[in-house]
Amino acid sequence: MSPTTTAKHAQVSASRAGSSQSHPLAALGDLLRFMIRRDRVRAPVWVLAVVGIFTAGVGSVVGLYSTPSQLQNYGEISSADEAIKAMAGPGYGLENPTQGAVVMNEMGLYTLIAISLMCLFLVVRHTRTEEDSDRAELVRSAPVGRYATLTAATLWVSGLNLLTAIGVTAGLLAFGLDTTGSLAFGAAAFGIGMVFVGIGGVAAQVATSGRSATAVGGATLGIFFLLRAVGDVGPEWVRWVSPLGWAQGIRPYAQERWWVLLLLATASALLIIGALRLQSRRDLGAGFLRQRQGPAVGSPRLSSPLAMAARLQRGAIIGWCAAIGIAAFFFGLIANLADNLLENEAISDLLVQSGQASPTDLFLATMVLMLALLASCFTVSSVLRLRTDELGGHAESTLAGPVSRARWTGSHLLVSTIGSVVLLLLGGLMLGVGYAVQIGDASEVLPLVGAAIAMLPPLLVLSGVGFALFGMHARLAPLAWVGVAFSVVVGLLAETLDLPQWLRNASPFEHVAAMPAESFAPLALVILLAIAAALIAIGAVAVNRRDIG
Amino acid sequence: MTTAISLQNVVKTFGPTRALDGLDLEVATGEVHGYLGPNGAGKSVTIRALLGLLRPDSGTISLLGDDPWRDAVDLHRRVAYVPGDVNLWRNLSGGEIIDYFARLRGDVNTKKRDDLVERFDLDPRKKSGTYSKGNRQKVALVTALASDAELLILDEPTSGLDPLMETIFQDCIGEVAEEGRTVMLSSHILAEVERLCDRVTIIRKGRAVQSGTLDDLRASTRTSITVSTERPIERLTSLEGVHSARTDDSGHVHFDVDNHQLNAALSYVTGFGVRSLVSQPPTLEELFLRQYGDDVTEDEPEESV
Ligand SMILES: Nc1ncnc2c1ncn2[C@@H]1O[C@H](COP(=O)(O)OP(=O)(O)OP(=O)(O)O)[C@@H](O)[C@H]1O
Ligand SMILES: [Mg+2]
């Protein structure tokens, strides 16, 4: 190479380096296009699912509550039931309800939560989870600006969030609901989404892996939920500590309070700026929570695939225990507020005549279902560790040792099952304890533990679905989340959506007796267990026939 | 001589890709066998099939006398493996991982382990997520070398090691070979292959194109000759097995000749009064470049062994 070409070469690379430093957003457009390409299935599924389910709910509410007396009736029952307030929101406008106010009470909170989760998951996926792979290094070593990845992820997910918000607004308008209220809910949805874009960005900087970033974000959402619930049934100011409380505090269809949007806007702006600042002070691949050193030699107990599976899932199980334990205790504390309903004589008579269980028992049964649905997220994510193990190359090393495929998969399935049992036991126990503390009588503790453990068979069916899919191909396994999402929708919104019974029956949870409101029905549990066993057998056979890795 | 590994006419396809296309391979017990070939030739696929992780479409595979797809677990007690991409559980320390794999096969030989950890200068306390590539590879190497498996299957085990560690690796494999254990070593590092391997197999596009000792390989290719003679050599290019002959400014004649025609060519040349003659065997690089290159089949059609 001649001196001149060398000099020129040096000049070119210097200006390259210079430009990527002075343009911290260099290559933003390319990264953005790449993210959109990677999400070409996931993004439409999220947006269409959230908007579609919401719109279906609006349609069904509009159909169910079309006369003033129907609306009045709904308003009376709902505003009397304090326990439901904790689960659904303050019920603004229910004193003199419009269809819009009913939609908000039935679907508003769950929709806000779904949008928050979408934003959180997608931001973490494109930032922290990418860094866990070696790809991020490749990307960053190209002339890509320091802030480009985080900014691109923020822009992309904000765009999706905006699309979703427009979608839900259009869904409300399509059924002829009041324009101002519809716009207000759209704004609330967009606002809470942006807050979780920011939280996802910050969590991605703070945590040491994609998984822990998602956990940090999810825990934050859980705390927001509890704070607003406390605010709705107890001291009102607590609601104002929670962005979810702000989003509801915009009061769509009930004398909108637009200024509350400022809170959401400020919080999301601060979070997004904070994430960018943290990013600039952090090494690629590192988190602000430091990685500690580990032991130089392995514990003698870490001597089997089962011990390894337990070790790998220990953190997740502890985290889920904390989440479910706290939530269950809180649900228990507020359960007897449901009995406020009985103070309304008309309703009380109605209940007695129809031979229904007490409102408290109904509420407790719903909470058992909620806890089981939460636990099913653990169950499925835990079975999907098999997929992580395989795609991450760990399965190859394990199976190259004297370990059969049955033993490897069985270990993860066993840990997932034991974890699920523990979560259900703890959930039932803490629900019972919370309730016992409130009413000063512990006689409901054991029945609630029993009610919770009866939810194990549906969890096993979902884990069987995940395992059967995994048996066919590792990349199919995440489809098991469709089963979880479907069960959640049926469990929480079946009435609102007025789903036909055959569709409800497709959820395994639908077949478990709603204890303590209904009495124990063992046959369905046995059938569910048989289905789970069949699915696991299918998975086991399939995994033995296919290539690994 | 017994066979540790034998593949006959093995085919493995991934959709339209024929990763193994009628592969034959024999590794004798007690030898260090080099397994070479260009990127994407099918080395790692062969090894995964040998471990029973992939199921071949057709052909027979025998590992230590048994079928690795059927008897994977029992066979794996006798086999140690270092994968091409070493992926470790990020939040476990290197020491924990080494001991875990040792315990899966039985017991930890703490003395051997500590010795290897020291020789490879590995910090076993670090979480594996924070290891460099070379250090991740060391974890896998220590795991494999600390076992007393009778067969070691190593897929590019040294691609991330520094030269010092490379020497230590070669010493370790030397010791393994002395104990009479079998090693199958896939590698792109020719010096390592030359130093360690008794025999090598070269694979290209899923087929074995060459197999034998390095001397066999050398013998089966060409020698470069530089000669000056009293009278100009006539009609040299018309001789069988002579390639790329040319005369330089000083009158020296350069040509390559296939080794099996070497004798004939030299006798012919001496007829013109040899003043000086230099012969050069092919370097290892030339040898492999020729085998890896696309012209190999047109050039030496008879060579598929
Ligand atoms: N799981 C798979 N699915 C599809 N194709 C595969 C798979 N595994 C390997 N291949 C293909 O099989 C061929 C052989 O790959 P292999 O990994 O064995 O190459 P290799 O000889 O180990 O190369 P290298 O020297 O780069 O490690 C390649 O064309 C590769 O793309
Ligand atoms: Mg390879």
CSV table of N, CA and C in Angstrom, one decimal, chain A residues 459-549:
chain,number,residue,atom,x,y,z
A,459,LEU,N,-53.3,-25.7,34.9
A,459,LEU,CA,-51.9,-25.3,34.7
A,459,LEU,C,-51.1,-26.3,33.9
A,460,LEU,N,-51.4,-27.6,34.3
A,460,LEU,CA,-50.6,-28.7,33.7
A,460,LEU,C,-51.1,-28.9,32.2
A,461,VAL,N,-52.3,-28.6,32.0
A,461,VAL,CA,-52.8,-28.7,30.6
A,461,VAL,C,-52.0,-27.6,29.7
A,462,LEU,N,-51.9,-26.4,30.3
A,462,LEU,CA,-51.1,-25.4,29.5
A,462,LEU,C,-49.6,-25.8,29.4
A,463,SER,N,-49.1,-26.3,30.4
A,463,SER,CA,-47.7,-26.7,30.3
A,463,SER,C,-47.5,-27.9,29.3
A,464,GLY,N,-48.6,-28.8,29.3
A,464,GLY,CA,-48.6,-29.8,28.3
A,464,GLY,C,-48.6,-29.3,26.9
A,465,VAL,N,-49.4,-28.3,26.7
A,465,VAL,CA,-49.5,-27.6,25.3
A,465,VAL,C,-48.1,-27.1,24.9
A,466,GLY,N,-47.5,-26.4,25.9
A,466,GLY,CA,-46.1,-25.9,25.6
A,466,GLY,C,-45.1,-27.0,25.3
A,467,PHE,N,-45.2,-28.1,26.1
A,467,PHE,CA,-44.3,-29.2,25.9
A,467,PHE,C,-44.5,-29.9,24.6
A,468,ALA,N,-45.8,-30.1,24.2
A,468,ALA,CA,-46.1,-30.8,23.0
A,468,ALA,C,-45.6,-30.0,21.8
A,469,LEU,N,-45.8,-28.7,21.8
A,469,LEU,CA,-45.3,-27.8,20.8
A,469,LEU,C,-43.8,-27.9,20.7
A,470,PHE,N,-43.1,-27.9,21.9
A,470,PHE,CA,-41.7,-27.9,22.0
A,470,PHE,C,-41.2,-29.2,21.4
A,471,GLY,N,-41.9,-30.3,21.6
A,471,GLY,CA,-41.5,-31.6,21.1
A,471,GLY,C,-41.5,-31.6,19.6
A,472,MET,N,-42.4,-30.8,19.0
A,472,MET,CA,-42.4,-30.8,17.5
A,472,MET,C,-41.2,-30.0,17.0
A,473,HIS,N,-41.1,-28.8,17.6
A,473,HIS,CA,-40.0,-27.9,17.2
A,473,HIS,C,-39.8,-26.8,18.3
A,474,ALA,N,-38.5,-26.6,18.6
A,474,ALA,CA,-38.3,-25.6,19.7
A,474,ALA,C,-38.9,-24.3,19.3
A,475,ARG,N,-38.9,-23.9,18.1
A,475,ARG,CA,-39.4,-22.6,17.7
A,475,ARG,C,-41.0,-22.5,17.8
A,476,LEU,N,-41.6,-23.6,17.9
A,476,LEU,CA,-43.1,-23.6,18.0
A,476,LEU,C,-43.5,-23.3,19.4
A,477,ALA,N,-42.7,-23.6,20.4
A,477,ALA,CA,-43.1,-23.6,21.8
A,477,ALA,C,-43.7,-22.3,22.3
A,478,PRO,N,-43.2,-21.1,21.8
A,478,PRO,CA,-43.8,-19.9,22.4
A,478,PRO,C,-45.3,-19.8,22.0
A,479,LEU,N,-45.8,-20.5,21.1
A,479,LEU,CA,-47.3,-20.5,20.8
A,479,LEU,C,-48.1,-20.9,22.0
A,480,ALA,N,-47.5,-21.5,23.0
A,480,ALA,CA,-48.2,-21.8,24.2
A,480,ALA,C,-48.7,-20.6,24.9
A,481,TRP,N,-48.1,-19.4,24.6
A,481,TRP,CA,-48.6,-18.2,25.2
A,481,TRP,C,-50.0,-17.8,24.7
A,482,VAL,N,-50.3,-18.3,23.5
A,482,VAL,CA,-51.6,-18.1,23.0
A,482,VAL,C,-52.6,-18.7,23.9
A,483,GLY,N,-52.3,-19.9,24.4
A,483,GLY,CA,-53.2,-20.6,25.3
A,483,GLY,C,-53.4,-19.8,26.6
A,484,VAL,N,-52.3,-19.3,27.1
A,484,VAL,CA,-52.4,-18.5,28.3
A,484,VAL,C,-53.2,-17.2,28.1
A,485,ALA,N,-52.9,-16.5,27.0
A,485,ALA,CA,-53.7,-15.3,26.7
A,485,ALA,C,-55.1,-15.6,26.6
A,486,PHE,N,-55.4,-16.7,25.9
A,486,PHE,CA,-56.8,-17.1,25.7
A,486,PHE,C,-57.5,-17.3,27.0
A,487,SER,N,-56.8,-18.1,27.9
A,487,SER,CA,-57.4,-18.4,29.2
A,487,SER,C,-57.6,-17.1,30.0
A,488,VAL,N,-56.7,-16.2,29.9
A,488,VAL,CA,-56.9,-14.9,30.6
A,488,VAL,C,-58.1,-14.2,30.1
A,489,VAL,N,-58.2,-14.1,28.8
A,489,VAL,CA,-59.4,-13.4,28.2
A,489,VAL,C,-60.7,-14.1,28.7
A,490,VAL,N,-60.7,-15.4,28.6
A,490,VAL,CA,-62.0,-16.1,29.0
A,490,VAL,C,-62.2,-15.9,30.5
A,491,GLY,N,-61.1,-16.0,31.3
A,491,GLY,CA,-61.3,-15.9,32.7
A,491,GLY,C,-61.7,-14.5,33.2
A,492,LEU,N,-61.2,-13.5,32.6
A,492,LEU,CA,-61.5,-12.1,33.1
A,492,LEU,C,-62.7,-11.5,32.3
A,493,LEU,N,-62.8,-11.8,31.0
A,493,LEU,CA,-63.7,-11.0,30.2
A,493,LEU,C,-64.9,-11.8,29.5
A,494,ALA,N,-65.0,-13.1,29.9
A,494,ALA,CA,-66.0,-13.9,29.2
A,494,ALA,C,-67.4,-13.3,29.3
A,495,GLU,N,-67.8,-12.8,30.5
A,495,GLU,CA,-69.1,-12.1,30.6
A,495,GLU,C,-69.2,-10.9,29.8
A,496,THR,N,-68.1,-10.0,29.9
A,496,THR,CA,-68.1,-8.8,29.2
A,496,THR,C,-68.2,-9.0,27.7
A,497,LEU,N,-67.5,-10.0,27.2
A,497,LEU,CA,-67.5,-10.2,25.8
A,497,LEU,C,-68.7,-11.0,25.4
A,498,ASP,N,-69.4,-11.6,26.3
A,498,ASP,CA,-70.5,-12.4,26.1
A,498,ASP,C,-70.1,-13.6,25.1
A,499,LEU,N,-69.0,-14.2,25.5
A,499,LEU,CA,-68.5,-15.3,24.7
A,499,LEU,C,-69.4,-16.5,24.7
A,500,PRO,N,-69.6,-17.2,23.6
A,500,PRO,CA,-70.4,-18.4,23.6
A,500,PRO,C,-69.8,-19.5,24.5
A,501,GLN,N,-70.6,-20.4,25.0
A,501,GLN,CA,-70.1,-21.4,26.0
A,501,GLN,C,-69.0,-22.3,25.4
A,502,TRP,N,-69.2,-22.7,24.1
A,502,TRP,CA,-68.2,-23.6,23.5
A,502,TRP,C,-66.8,-23.0,23.5
A,503,LEU,N,-66.8,-21.7,23.3
A,503,LEU,CA,-65.5,-21.0,23.3
A,503,LEU,C,-64.9,-20.9,24.7
A,504,ARG,N,-65.8,-20.6,25.6
A,504,ARG,CA,-65.3,-20.6,27.0
A,504,ARG,C,-64.8,-22.0,27.4
A,505,ASN,N,-65.4,-23.0,26.9
A,505,ASN,CA,-65.0,-24.4,27.3
A,505,ASN,C,-63.6,-24.7,26.8
A,506,ALA,N,-63.1,-24.0,25.8
A,506,ALA,CA,-61.8,-24.3,25.3
A,506,ALA,C,-60.7,-23.8,26.4
A,507,SER,N,-61.1,-23.0,27.3
A,507,SER,CA,-60.1,-22.7,28.4
A,507,SER,C,-60.1,-23.7,29.5
A,508,PRO,N,-59.0,-24.3,29.8
A,508,PRO,CA,-59.0,-25.4,30.9
A,508,PRO,C,-59.5,-24.9,32.2
A,509,PHE,N,-59.4,-23.6,32.5
A,509,PHE,CA,-59.8,-23.1,33.8
A,509,PHE,C,-61.3,-23.1,33.9
A,510,GLU,N,-62.0,-23.1,32.8
A,510,GLU,CA,-63.5,-23.0,32.8
A,510,GLU,C,-64.1,-24.2,33.5
A,511,HIS,N,-63.3,-25.3,33.5
A,511,HIS,CA,-63.9,-26.6,34.0
A,511,HIS,C,-63.7,-26.8,35.4
A,512,VAL,N,-62.9,-26.0,36.1
A,512,VAL,CA,-62.7,-26.1,37.5
A,512,VAL,C,-63.8,-25.4,38.3
A,513,ALA,N,-64.4,-26.1,39.2
A,513,ALA,CA,-65.4,-25.5,40.1
A,513,ALA,C,-64.9,-24.2,40.7
A,514,ALA,N,-65.7,-23.2,40.7
A,514,ALA,CA,-65.3,-21.9,41.3
A,514,ALA,C,-65.4,-21.9,42.8
A,515,MET,N,-64.5,-22.7,43.4
A,515,MET,CA,-64.6,-22.7,44.9
A,515,MET,C,-64.1,-21.4,45.5
A,516,PRO,N,-64.5,-20.9,46.6
A,516,PRO,CA,-65.5,-21.5,47.5
A,516,PRO,C,-67.0,-21.2,47.1
A,517,ALA,N,-67.2,-20.6,45.9
A,517,ALA,CA,-68.6,-20.2,45.6
A,517,ALA,C,-69.4,-21.5,45.1
A,518,GLU,N,-68.7,-22.4,44.5
A,518,GLU,CA,-69.3,-23.7,44.0
A,518,GLU,C,-68.6,-24.8,44.8
A,519,SER,N,-69.2,-26.0,44.7
A,519,SER,CA,-68.6,-27.1,45.5
A,519,SER,C,-67.7,-27.9,44.6
A,520,PHE,N,-66.8,-28.6,45.2
A,520,PHE,CA,-65.7,-29.4,44.6
A,520,PHE,C,-66.3,-30.4,43.6
A,521,ALA,N,-65.7,-30.4,42.4
A,521,ALA,CA,-66.1,-31.3,41.3
A,521,ALA,C,-64.9,-32.0,40.8
A,522,PRO,N,-64.7,-33.2,41.3
A,522,PRO,CA,-63.4,-33.9,41.0
A,522,PRO,C,-63.3,-34.5,39.6
A,523,LEU,N,-64.5,-34.8,39.0
A,523,LEU,CA,-64.4,-35.5,37.7
A,523,LEU,C,-63.6,-34.6,36.6
A,524,ALA,N,-64.0,-33.3,36.6
A,524,ALA,CA,-63.4,-32.4,35.6
A,524,ALA,C,-61.9,-32.4,35.8
A,525,LEU,N,-61.5,-32.4,37.1
A,525,LEU,CA,-60.0,-32.3,37.3
A,525,LEU,C,-59.3,-33.6,36.8
A,526,VAL,N,-60.0,-34.7,37.0
A,526,VAL,CA,-59.4,-36.0,36.5
A,526,VAL,C,-59.2,-35.9,35.0
A,527,ILE,N,-60.3,-35.4,34.3
A,527,ILE,CA,-60.2,-35.4,32.9
A,527,ILE,C,-59.1,-34.4,32.4
A,528,LEU,N,-59.0,-33.2,33.1
A,528,LEU,CA,-57.9,-32.3,32.8
A,528,LEU,C,-56.6,-32.9,32.9
A,529,LEU,N,-56.4,-33.7,34.0
A,529,LEU,CA,-55.1,-34.3,34.3
A,529,LEU,C,-54.8,-35.3,33.2
A,530,ALA,N,-55.8,-36.0,32.7
A,530,ALA,CA,-55.6,-37.0,31.6
A,530,ALA,C,-55.2,-36.3,30.4
A,531,ILE,N,-55.8,-35.1,30.1
A,531,ILE,CA,-55.4,-34.4,28.9
A,531,ILE,C,-54.0,-33.9,29.0
A,532,ALA,N,-53.6,-33.4,30.2
A,532,ALA,CA,-52.3,-32.9,30.4
A,532,ALA,C,-51.3,-34.1,30.2
A,533,ALA,N,-51.6,-35.2,30.7
A,533,ALA,CA,-50.7,-36.4,30.6
A,533,ALA,C,-50.6,-36.8,29.1
A,534,ALA,N,-51.7,-36.7,28.4
A,534,ALA,CA,-51.6,-37.1,26.9
A,534,ALA,C,-50.7,-36.1,26.2
A,535,LEU,N,-50.9,-34.8,26.5
A,535,LEU,CA,-50.0,-33.8,25.8
A,535,LEU,C,-48.6,-34.0,26.1
A,536,ILE,N,-48.3,-34.3,27.4
A,536,ILE,CA,-46.9,-34.5,27.8
A,536,ILE,C,-46.3,-35.7,27.1
A,537,ALA,N,-47.2,-36.8,27.0
A,537,ALA,CA,-46.7,-38.0,26.3
A,537,ALA,C,-46.4,-37.6,24.8
A,538,ILE,N,-47.3,-36.8,24.2
A,538,ILE,CA,-47.0,-36.5,22.8
A,538,ILE,C,-45.7,-35.7,22.7
A,539,GLY,N,-45.5,-34.8,23.6
A,539,GLY,CA,-44.2,-34.0,23.6
A,539,GLY,C,-43.0,-34.9,23.8
A,540,ALA,N,-43.1,-35.9,24.7
A,540,ALA,CA,-42.0,-36.7,25.0
A,540,ALA,C,-41.6,-37.6,23.8
A,541,VAL,N,-42.7,-38.1,23.1
A,541,VAL,CA,-42.4,-39.0,21.9
A,541,VAL,C,-41.8,-38.1,20.8
A,542,ALA,N,-42.4,-36.9,20.6
A,542,ALA,CA,-41.9,-36.1,19.5
A,542,ALA,C,-40.5,-35.6,19.8
A,543,VAL,N,-40.1,-35.3,21.0
A,543,VAL,CA,-38.8,-34.8,21.3
A,543,VAL,C,-37.7,-35.9,21.1
A,544,ASN,N,-38.1,-37.1,21.2
A,544,ASN,CA,-37.2,-38.2,21.0
A,544,ASN,C,-36.9,-38.5,19.6
A,545,ARG,N,-37.8,-37.9,18.7
A,545,ARG,CA,-37.6,-38.3,17.3
A,545,ARG,C,-36.9,-37.2,16.5
A,546,ARG,N,-36.8,-36.0,17.1
A,546,ARG,CA,-36.3,-34.9,16.3
A,546,ARG,C,-34.8,-34.6,16.5
A,547,ASP,N,-34.3,-33.7,15.7
A,547,ASP,CA,-32.9,-33.2,15.9
A,547,ASP,C,-32.9,-32.2,17.0
A,548,ILE,N,-31.8,-32.2,17.7
A,548,ILE,CA,-31.7,-31.2,18.8
A,548,ILE,C,-30.6,-30.1,18.3
A,549,GLY,N,-31.0,-28.9,18.6
A,549,GLY,CA,-30.0,-27.8,18.3
A,549,GLY,C,-30.2,-27.3,16.9
